[in-house]
Coordinates of C-alpha atoms and ligand atoms in Angstrom, one line a residue:
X1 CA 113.6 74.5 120.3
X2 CA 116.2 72.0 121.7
X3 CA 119.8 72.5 122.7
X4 CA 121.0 71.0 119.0
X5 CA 118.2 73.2 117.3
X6 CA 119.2 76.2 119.2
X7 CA 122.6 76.1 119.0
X8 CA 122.1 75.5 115.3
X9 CA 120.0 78.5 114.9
X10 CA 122.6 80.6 116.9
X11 CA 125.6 79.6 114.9
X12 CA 123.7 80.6 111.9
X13 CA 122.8 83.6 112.5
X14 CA 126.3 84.8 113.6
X15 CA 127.9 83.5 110.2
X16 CA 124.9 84.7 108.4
X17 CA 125.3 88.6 110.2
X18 CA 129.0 88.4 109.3
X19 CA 127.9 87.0 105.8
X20 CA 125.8 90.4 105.1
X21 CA 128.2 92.8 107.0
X22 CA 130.2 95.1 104.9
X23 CA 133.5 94.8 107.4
X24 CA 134.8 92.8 110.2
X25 CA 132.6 92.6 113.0
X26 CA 134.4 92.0 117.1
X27 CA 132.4 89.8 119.4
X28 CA 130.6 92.6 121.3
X29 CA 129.4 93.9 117.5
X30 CA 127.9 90.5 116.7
X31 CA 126.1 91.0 120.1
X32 CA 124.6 94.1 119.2
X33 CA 124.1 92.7 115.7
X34 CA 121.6 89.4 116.9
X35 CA 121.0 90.3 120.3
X36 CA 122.7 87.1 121.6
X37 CA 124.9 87.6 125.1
X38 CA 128.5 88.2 124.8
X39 CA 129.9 84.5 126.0
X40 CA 127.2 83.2 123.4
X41 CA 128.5 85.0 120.8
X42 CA 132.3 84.4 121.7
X43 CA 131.4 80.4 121.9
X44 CA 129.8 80.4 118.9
X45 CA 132.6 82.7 117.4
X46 CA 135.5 80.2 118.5
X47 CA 133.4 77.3 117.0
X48 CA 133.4 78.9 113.7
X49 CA 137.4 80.0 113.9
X50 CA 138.1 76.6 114.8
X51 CA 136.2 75.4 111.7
X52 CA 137.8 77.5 109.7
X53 CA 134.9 79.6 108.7
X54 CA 135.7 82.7 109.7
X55 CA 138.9 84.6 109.7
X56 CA 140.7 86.9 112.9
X57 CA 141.7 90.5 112.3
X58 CA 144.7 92.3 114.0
X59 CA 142.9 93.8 117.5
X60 CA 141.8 97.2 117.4
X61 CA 140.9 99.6 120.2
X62 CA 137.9 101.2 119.5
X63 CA 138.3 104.9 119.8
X64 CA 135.4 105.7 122.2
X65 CA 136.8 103.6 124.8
X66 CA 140.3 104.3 126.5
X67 CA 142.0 101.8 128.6
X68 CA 139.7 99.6 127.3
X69 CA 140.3 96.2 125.8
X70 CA 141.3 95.4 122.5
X71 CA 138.6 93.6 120.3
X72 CA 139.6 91.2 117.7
X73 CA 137.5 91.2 114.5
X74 CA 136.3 88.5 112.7
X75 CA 134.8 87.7 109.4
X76 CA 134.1 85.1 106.9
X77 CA 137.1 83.5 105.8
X78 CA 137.4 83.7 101.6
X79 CA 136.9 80.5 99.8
X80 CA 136.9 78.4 102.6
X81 CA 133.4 77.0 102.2
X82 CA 131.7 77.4 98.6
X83 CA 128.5 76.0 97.0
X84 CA 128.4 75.3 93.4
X85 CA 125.8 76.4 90.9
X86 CA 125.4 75.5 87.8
X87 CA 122.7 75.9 84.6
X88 CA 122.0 74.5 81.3
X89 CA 120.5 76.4 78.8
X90 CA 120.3 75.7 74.7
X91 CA 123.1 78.1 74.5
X92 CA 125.7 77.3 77.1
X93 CA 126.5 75.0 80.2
X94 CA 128.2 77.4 83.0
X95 CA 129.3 76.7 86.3
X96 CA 129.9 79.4 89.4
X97 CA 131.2 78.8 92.8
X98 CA 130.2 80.9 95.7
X99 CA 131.8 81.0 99.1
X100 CA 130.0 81.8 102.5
X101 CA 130.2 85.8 101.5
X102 CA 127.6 84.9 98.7
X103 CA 130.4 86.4 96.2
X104 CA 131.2 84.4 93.2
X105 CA 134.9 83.9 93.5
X106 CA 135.2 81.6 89.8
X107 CA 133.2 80.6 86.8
X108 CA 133.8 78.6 83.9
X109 CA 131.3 77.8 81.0
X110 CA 131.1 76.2 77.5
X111 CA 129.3 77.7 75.0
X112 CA 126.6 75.3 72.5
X113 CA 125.6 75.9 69.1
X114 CA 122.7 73.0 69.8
X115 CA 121.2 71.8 73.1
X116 CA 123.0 69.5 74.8
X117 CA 121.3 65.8 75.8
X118 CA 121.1 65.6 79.7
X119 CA 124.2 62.7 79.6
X120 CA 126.6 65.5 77.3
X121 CA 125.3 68.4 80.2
X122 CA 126.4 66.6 83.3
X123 CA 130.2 65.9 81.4
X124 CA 130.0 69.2 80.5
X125 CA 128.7 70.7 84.4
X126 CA 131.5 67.8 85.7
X127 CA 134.7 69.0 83.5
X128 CA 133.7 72.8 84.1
X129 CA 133.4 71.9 88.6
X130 CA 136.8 70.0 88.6
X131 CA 138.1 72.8 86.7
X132 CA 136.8 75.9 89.0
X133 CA 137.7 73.4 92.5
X134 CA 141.4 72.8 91.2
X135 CA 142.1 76.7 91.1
X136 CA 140.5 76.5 94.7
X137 CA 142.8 73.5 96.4
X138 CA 141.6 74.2 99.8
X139 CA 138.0 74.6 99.7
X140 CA 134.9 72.9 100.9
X141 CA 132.0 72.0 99.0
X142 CA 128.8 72.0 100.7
X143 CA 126.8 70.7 97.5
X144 CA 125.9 71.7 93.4
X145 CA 122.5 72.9 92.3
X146 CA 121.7 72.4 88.7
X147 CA 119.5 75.1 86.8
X148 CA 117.3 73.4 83.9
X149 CA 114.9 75.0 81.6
X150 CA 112.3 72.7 82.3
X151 CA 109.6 70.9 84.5
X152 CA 110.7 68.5 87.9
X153 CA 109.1 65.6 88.9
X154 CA 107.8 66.4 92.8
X155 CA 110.7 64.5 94.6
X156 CA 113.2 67.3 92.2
X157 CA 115.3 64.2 91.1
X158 CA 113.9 64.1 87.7
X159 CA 113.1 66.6 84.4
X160 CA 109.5 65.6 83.2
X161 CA 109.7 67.7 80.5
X162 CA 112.2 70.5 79.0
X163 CA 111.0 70.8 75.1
X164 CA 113.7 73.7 74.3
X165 CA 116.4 70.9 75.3
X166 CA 114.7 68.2 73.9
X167 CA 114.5 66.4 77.2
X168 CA 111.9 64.1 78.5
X169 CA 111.9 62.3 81.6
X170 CA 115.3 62.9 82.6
X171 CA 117.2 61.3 85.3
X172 CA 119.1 64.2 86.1
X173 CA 120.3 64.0 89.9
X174 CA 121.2 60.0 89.5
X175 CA 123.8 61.1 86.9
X176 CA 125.2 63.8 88.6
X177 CA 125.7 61.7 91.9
X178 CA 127.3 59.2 89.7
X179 CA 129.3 61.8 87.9
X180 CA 132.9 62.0 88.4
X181 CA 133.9 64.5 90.9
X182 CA 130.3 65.2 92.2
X183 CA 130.3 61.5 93.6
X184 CA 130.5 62.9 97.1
X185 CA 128.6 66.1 96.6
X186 CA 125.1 67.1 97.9
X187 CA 123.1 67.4 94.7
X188 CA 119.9 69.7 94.1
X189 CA 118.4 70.6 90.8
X190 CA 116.1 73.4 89.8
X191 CA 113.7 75.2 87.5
X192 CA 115.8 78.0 85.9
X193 CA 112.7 80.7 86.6
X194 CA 112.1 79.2 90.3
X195 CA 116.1 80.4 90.7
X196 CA 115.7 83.7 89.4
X197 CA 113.1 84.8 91.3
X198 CA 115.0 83.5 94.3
X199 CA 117.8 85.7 93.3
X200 CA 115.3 88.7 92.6
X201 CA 113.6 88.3 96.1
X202 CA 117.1 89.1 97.6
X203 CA 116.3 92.5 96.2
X204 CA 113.1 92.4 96.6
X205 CA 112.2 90.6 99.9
X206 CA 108.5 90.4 100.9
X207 CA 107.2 91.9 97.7
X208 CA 104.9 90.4 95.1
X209 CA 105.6 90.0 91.4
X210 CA 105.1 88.2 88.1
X211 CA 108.6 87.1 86.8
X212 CA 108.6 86.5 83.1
X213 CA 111.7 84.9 82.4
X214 CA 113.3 84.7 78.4
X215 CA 116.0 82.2 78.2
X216 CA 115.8 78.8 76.3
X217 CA 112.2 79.0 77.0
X218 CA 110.1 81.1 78.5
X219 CA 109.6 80.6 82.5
X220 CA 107.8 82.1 84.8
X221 CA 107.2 82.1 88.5
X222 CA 104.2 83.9 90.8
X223 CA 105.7 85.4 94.3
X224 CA 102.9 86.2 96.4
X225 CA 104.7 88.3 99.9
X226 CA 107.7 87.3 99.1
X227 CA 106.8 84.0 98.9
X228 CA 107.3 81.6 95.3
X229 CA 104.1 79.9 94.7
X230 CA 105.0 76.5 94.2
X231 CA 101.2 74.7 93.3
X232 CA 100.6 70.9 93.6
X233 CA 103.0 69.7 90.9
X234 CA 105.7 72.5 91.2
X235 CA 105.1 74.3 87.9
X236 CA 102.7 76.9 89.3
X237 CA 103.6 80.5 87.0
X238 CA 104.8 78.5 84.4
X239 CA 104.1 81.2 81.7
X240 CA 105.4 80.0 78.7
X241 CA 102.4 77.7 77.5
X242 CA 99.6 79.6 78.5
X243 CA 97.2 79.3 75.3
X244 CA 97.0 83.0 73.4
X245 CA 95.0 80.8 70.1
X246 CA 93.8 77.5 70.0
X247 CA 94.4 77.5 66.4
X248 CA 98.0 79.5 67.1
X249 CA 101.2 78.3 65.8
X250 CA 103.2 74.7 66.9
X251 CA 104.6 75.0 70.0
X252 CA 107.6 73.2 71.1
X253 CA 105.3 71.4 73.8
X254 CA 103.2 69.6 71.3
X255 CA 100.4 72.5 72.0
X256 CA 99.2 75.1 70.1
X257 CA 99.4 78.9 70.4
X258 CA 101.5 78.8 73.5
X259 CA 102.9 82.1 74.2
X260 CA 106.0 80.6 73.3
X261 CA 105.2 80.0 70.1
X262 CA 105.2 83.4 69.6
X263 CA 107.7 85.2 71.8
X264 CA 110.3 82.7 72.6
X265 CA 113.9 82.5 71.2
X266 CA 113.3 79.5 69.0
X267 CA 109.9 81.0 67.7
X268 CA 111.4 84.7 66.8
X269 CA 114.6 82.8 65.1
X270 CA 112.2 81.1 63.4
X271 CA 111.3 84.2 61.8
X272 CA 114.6 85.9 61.3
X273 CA 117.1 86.1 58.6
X274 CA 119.9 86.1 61.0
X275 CA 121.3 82.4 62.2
X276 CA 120.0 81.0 65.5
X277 CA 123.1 79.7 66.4
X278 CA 125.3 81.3 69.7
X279 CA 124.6 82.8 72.7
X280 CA 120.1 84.0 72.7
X281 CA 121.3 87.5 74.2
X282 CA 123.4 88.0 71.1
X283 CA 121.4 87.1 69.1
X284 CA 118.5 89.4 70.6
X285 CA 121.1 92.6 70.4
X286 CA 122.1 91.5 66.7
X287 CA 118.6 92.2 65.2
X288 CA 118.0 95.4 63.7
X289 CA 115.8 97.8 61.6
X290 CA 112.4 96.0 60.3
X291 CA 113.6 92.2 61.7
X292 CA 113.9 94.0 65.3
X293 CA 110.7 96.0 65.1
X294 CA 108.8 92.7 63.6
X295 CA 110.5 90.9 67.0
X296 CA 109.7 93.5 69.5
X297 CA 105.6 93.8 68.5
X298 CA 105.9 89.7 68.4
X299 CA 107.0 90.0 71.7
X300 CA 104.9 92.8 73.3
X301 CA 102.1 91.9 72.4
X302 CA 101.6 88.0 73.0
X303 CA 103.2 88.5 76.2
X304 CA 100.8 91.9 77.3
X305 CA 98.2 89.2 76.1
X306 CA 99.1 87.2 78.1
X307 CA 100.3 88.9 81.0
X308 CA 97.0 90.3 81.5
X309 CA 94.9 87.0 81.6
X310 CA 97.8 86.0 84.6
X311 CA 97.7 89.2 86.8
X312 CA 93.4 88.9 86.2
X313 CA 93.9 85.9 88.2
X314 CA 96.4 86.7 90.8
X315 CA 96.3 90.3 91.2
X316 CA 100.1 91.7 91.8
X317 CA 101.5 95.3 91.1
X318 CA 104.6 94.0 89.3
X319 CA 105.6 92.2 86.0
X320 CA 109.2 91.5 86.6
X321 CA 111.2 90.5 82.8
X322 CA 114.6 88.7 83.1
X323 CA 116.2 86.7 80.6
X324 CA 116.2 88.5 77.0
X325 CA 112.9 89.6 77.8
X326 CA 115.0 92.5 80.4
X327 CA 117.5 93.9 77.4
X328 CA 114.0 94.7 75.1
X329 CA 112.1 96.1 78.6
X330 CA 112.1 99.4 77.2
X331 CA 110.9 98.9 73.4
X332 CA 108.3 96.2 74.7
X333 CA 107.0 97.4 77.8
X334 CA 104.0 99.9 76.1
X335 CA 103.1 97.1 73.9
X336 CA 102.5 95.0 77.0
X337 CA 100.6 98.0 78.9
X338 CA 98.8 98.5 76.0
X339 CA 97.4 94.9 76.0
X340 CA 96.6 95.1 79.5
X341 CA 94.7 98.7 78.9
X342 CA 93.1 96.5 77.0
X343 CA 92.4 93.2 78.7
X344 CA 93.5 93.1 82.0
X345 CA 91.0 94.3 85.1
X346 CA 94.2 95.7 87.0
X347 CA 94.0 98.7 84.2
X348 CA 91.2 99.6 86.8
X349 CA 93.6 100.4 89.2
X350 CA 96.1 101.9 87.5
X351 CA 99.0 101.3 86.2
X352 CA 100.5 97.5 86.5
X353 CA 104.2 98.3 86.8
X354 CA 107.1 97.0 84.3
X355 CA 110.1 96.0 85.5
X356 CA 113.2 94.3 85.3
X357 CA 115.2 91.6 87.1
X358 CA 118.0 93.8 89.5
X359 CA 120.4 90.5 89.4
X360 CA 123.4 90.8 86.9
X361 CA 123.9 88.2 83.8
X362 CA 122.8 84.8 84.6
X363 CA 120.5 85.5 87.5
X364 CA 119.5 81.5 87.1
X365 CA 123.1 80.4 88.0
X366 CA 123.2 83.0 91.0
X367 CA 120.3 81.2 92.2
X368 CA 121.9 78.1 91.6
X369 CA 124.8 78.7 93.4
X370 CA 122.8 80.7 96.1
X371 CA 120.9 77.4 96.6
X372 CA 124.1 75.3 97.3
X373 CA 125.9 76.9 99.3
X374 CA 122.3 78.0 101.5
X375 CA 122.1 74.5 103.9
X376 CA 125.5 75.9 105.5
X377 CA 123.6 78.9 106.5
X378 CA 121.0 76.4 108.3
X379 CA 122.6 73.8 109.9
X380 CA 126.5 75.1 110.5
X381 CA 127.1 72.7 113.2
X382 CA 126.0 69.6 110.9
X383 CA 128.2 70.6 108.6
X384 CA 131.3 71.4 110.8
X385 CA 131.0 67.6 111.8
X386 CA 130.7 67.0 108.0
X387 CA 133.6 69.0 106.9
X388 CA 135.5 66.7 109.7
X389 CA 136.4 69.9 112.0
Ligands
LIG401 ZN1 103.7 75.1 74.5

């Protein structure tokens, strides 16, 4: 490594220890912590305090040793560096801001009663930013990532396709750039199941899963040792229109017989008595007696069906279900085991196990926000300079 590259490394680690630790942490902790020398640490430690970064604690003597010098904790100072994330979803338009602790310290969002064009989102992601940065005066922003329902072009600057918000061929990151108040901000944007399994391997780091994700659509994503397959055009694991019957019904795609024809929001609404209009999750826990039990065998078994003919190609212990999909776990879950009983090879070897995502509510905007707030964590010194310290 070079001096920059090393130095670089260095400084992140020592935010990234105090970013993880549960309490303040004195020099000679973060030593211990990343096995860097003392004067190291205590360089790297005033770099960071000068930048504002991190906060000083009163000195303590530790008890073990008498007469001996006073350390002076440090941690990460609150709000003084946050990353934005934000997702769009038929339902709602949310924003979240994160500071270097990873804890969401604000979020705002609007709810939708139809799927908003990609022009109305980025108002919508814009008004809800300035909003969440004017109750937080003094921060930094180190950049916004945008969640989306839907397929990226490779360079990530586009939507090719997201049919449950109507949007084709979007240029999503040239708006938000030219968006007011996100003119000057680092902008990312994201596939919302891509996100959630990000969140999910922070749980669940160096395993391998299928996440099924129910939200607008239904993603998907294939982690194989921790790591998300991404495949040549970026949409490796997408789930959702895997063919169950050629002669199945429309899908939203233009296909037929996609699994979301059968077990997505828009395809169960389709089929219910009860308006498809607020928030999916509400409308999920709204449906009752025959309507829910007609829903739940919809759902377990075109997604067993096609659970199995995934895990017969890439072979992993655990089905992960977010979105919706994680509030019906339990009703749908032997449905799904009984289609793989059925058609999967893995029945072989026993049981395939059922899960569901550990992330709270909106594990696609944790991601998000995870995402911006993540280059800070990999090049502190660049953005130091950046921030003008
Ligand atoms: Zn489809």
């Amino acid at each position: 490594m070079q001096l920059t590259n090393v130095r670089e490394h260095n400084l992140g680690t020592v935010l990234n220890t105090l970013a993880t630790s549960d309490s303040p942490l004195s020099r000679a902790g973060l030593a211990q912590a990343t096995g860097l020398t003392k004067p190291t640490v205590s360089r790297l430690v005033d770099e960071l305090l000068s930048a504002g970064f991190l906060l000083e604690h009163a000195p303590t003597r530790s008890a073990g040793a008498a007469g001996g010098r006073p350390s002076t904790p440090v941690s990460i100072a609150e709000a003084s560096v946050v990353g934005l994330g934000a997702s769009v979803s038929a339902d709602h338009v949310a924003v979240n801001m994160i500071d270097l602790r990873r804890h969401v310290i604000a979020s705002a969002e609007t709810p939708l009663t139809r799927a908003p064009t990609p022009r109305d989102a980025v108002v919508l992601i814009a008004d809800l930013a300035a909003q969440l940065l004017a109750e937080t005066p003094h921060t930094r922003v180190s950049g916004i990532c945008v969640s989306v329902p839907g397929r990226l072009t490779p360079d990530g600057r586009r939507i090719r396709s997201a049919p449950n918000l109507g949007w084709d061929d979007a240029p999503l990151a040239e708006l938000l750039e030219s968006a007011p108040g996100l003119e000057a901000l680092d902008v990312s944007i994201e596939n919302d199941a891509r996100l959630v399994a990000e969140t999910e391997l922070v749980n669940r780091r160096g395993e391998g899963f299928v996440l099924v994700y129910g939200e607008s659509g239904i993603g998907g994503a294939v982690v194989v040792d921790g790591d998300i397959q991404r495949g040549a055009n970026g949409w490796a694991g997408e789930i959702g229109h895997l063919c169950l019957d050629v002669d199945g019904p429309q899908c939203r795609c233009g296909r037929r017989g996609c699994l979301e024809a059968y077990a997505s929001y828009w395809a169960i609404a389709q089929q219910s008595m009860q308006a498809g209009s607020g928030y999916i999750s509400e409308f999920f826990a709204a449906l009752e007696g025959a309507e829910r039990e007609a829903a739940i065998e919809r759902i377990g078994s075109s997604l067993g069906l096609a659970l199995a003919q995934v895990l017969n190609i890439v072979d992993l212990p655990t089905v992960v279900l977010g979105g919706y999909f994680r509030h019906l776990a339990a009703d749908v879950a032997p449905l799904i085991n009984a289609q793989l009983d059925r058609h999967a090879l893995a029945a072989e070897a026993g049981d395939v196990r059922i899960e569901t995502t550990t992330a709270a509510a909106r594990p696609s905007l944790a991601g998000a926000a995870l995402r911006a707030i993540q280059p800070v964590f990999d090049a502190p010194a660049e953005w130091i300079r950046r921030f003008g310290g």
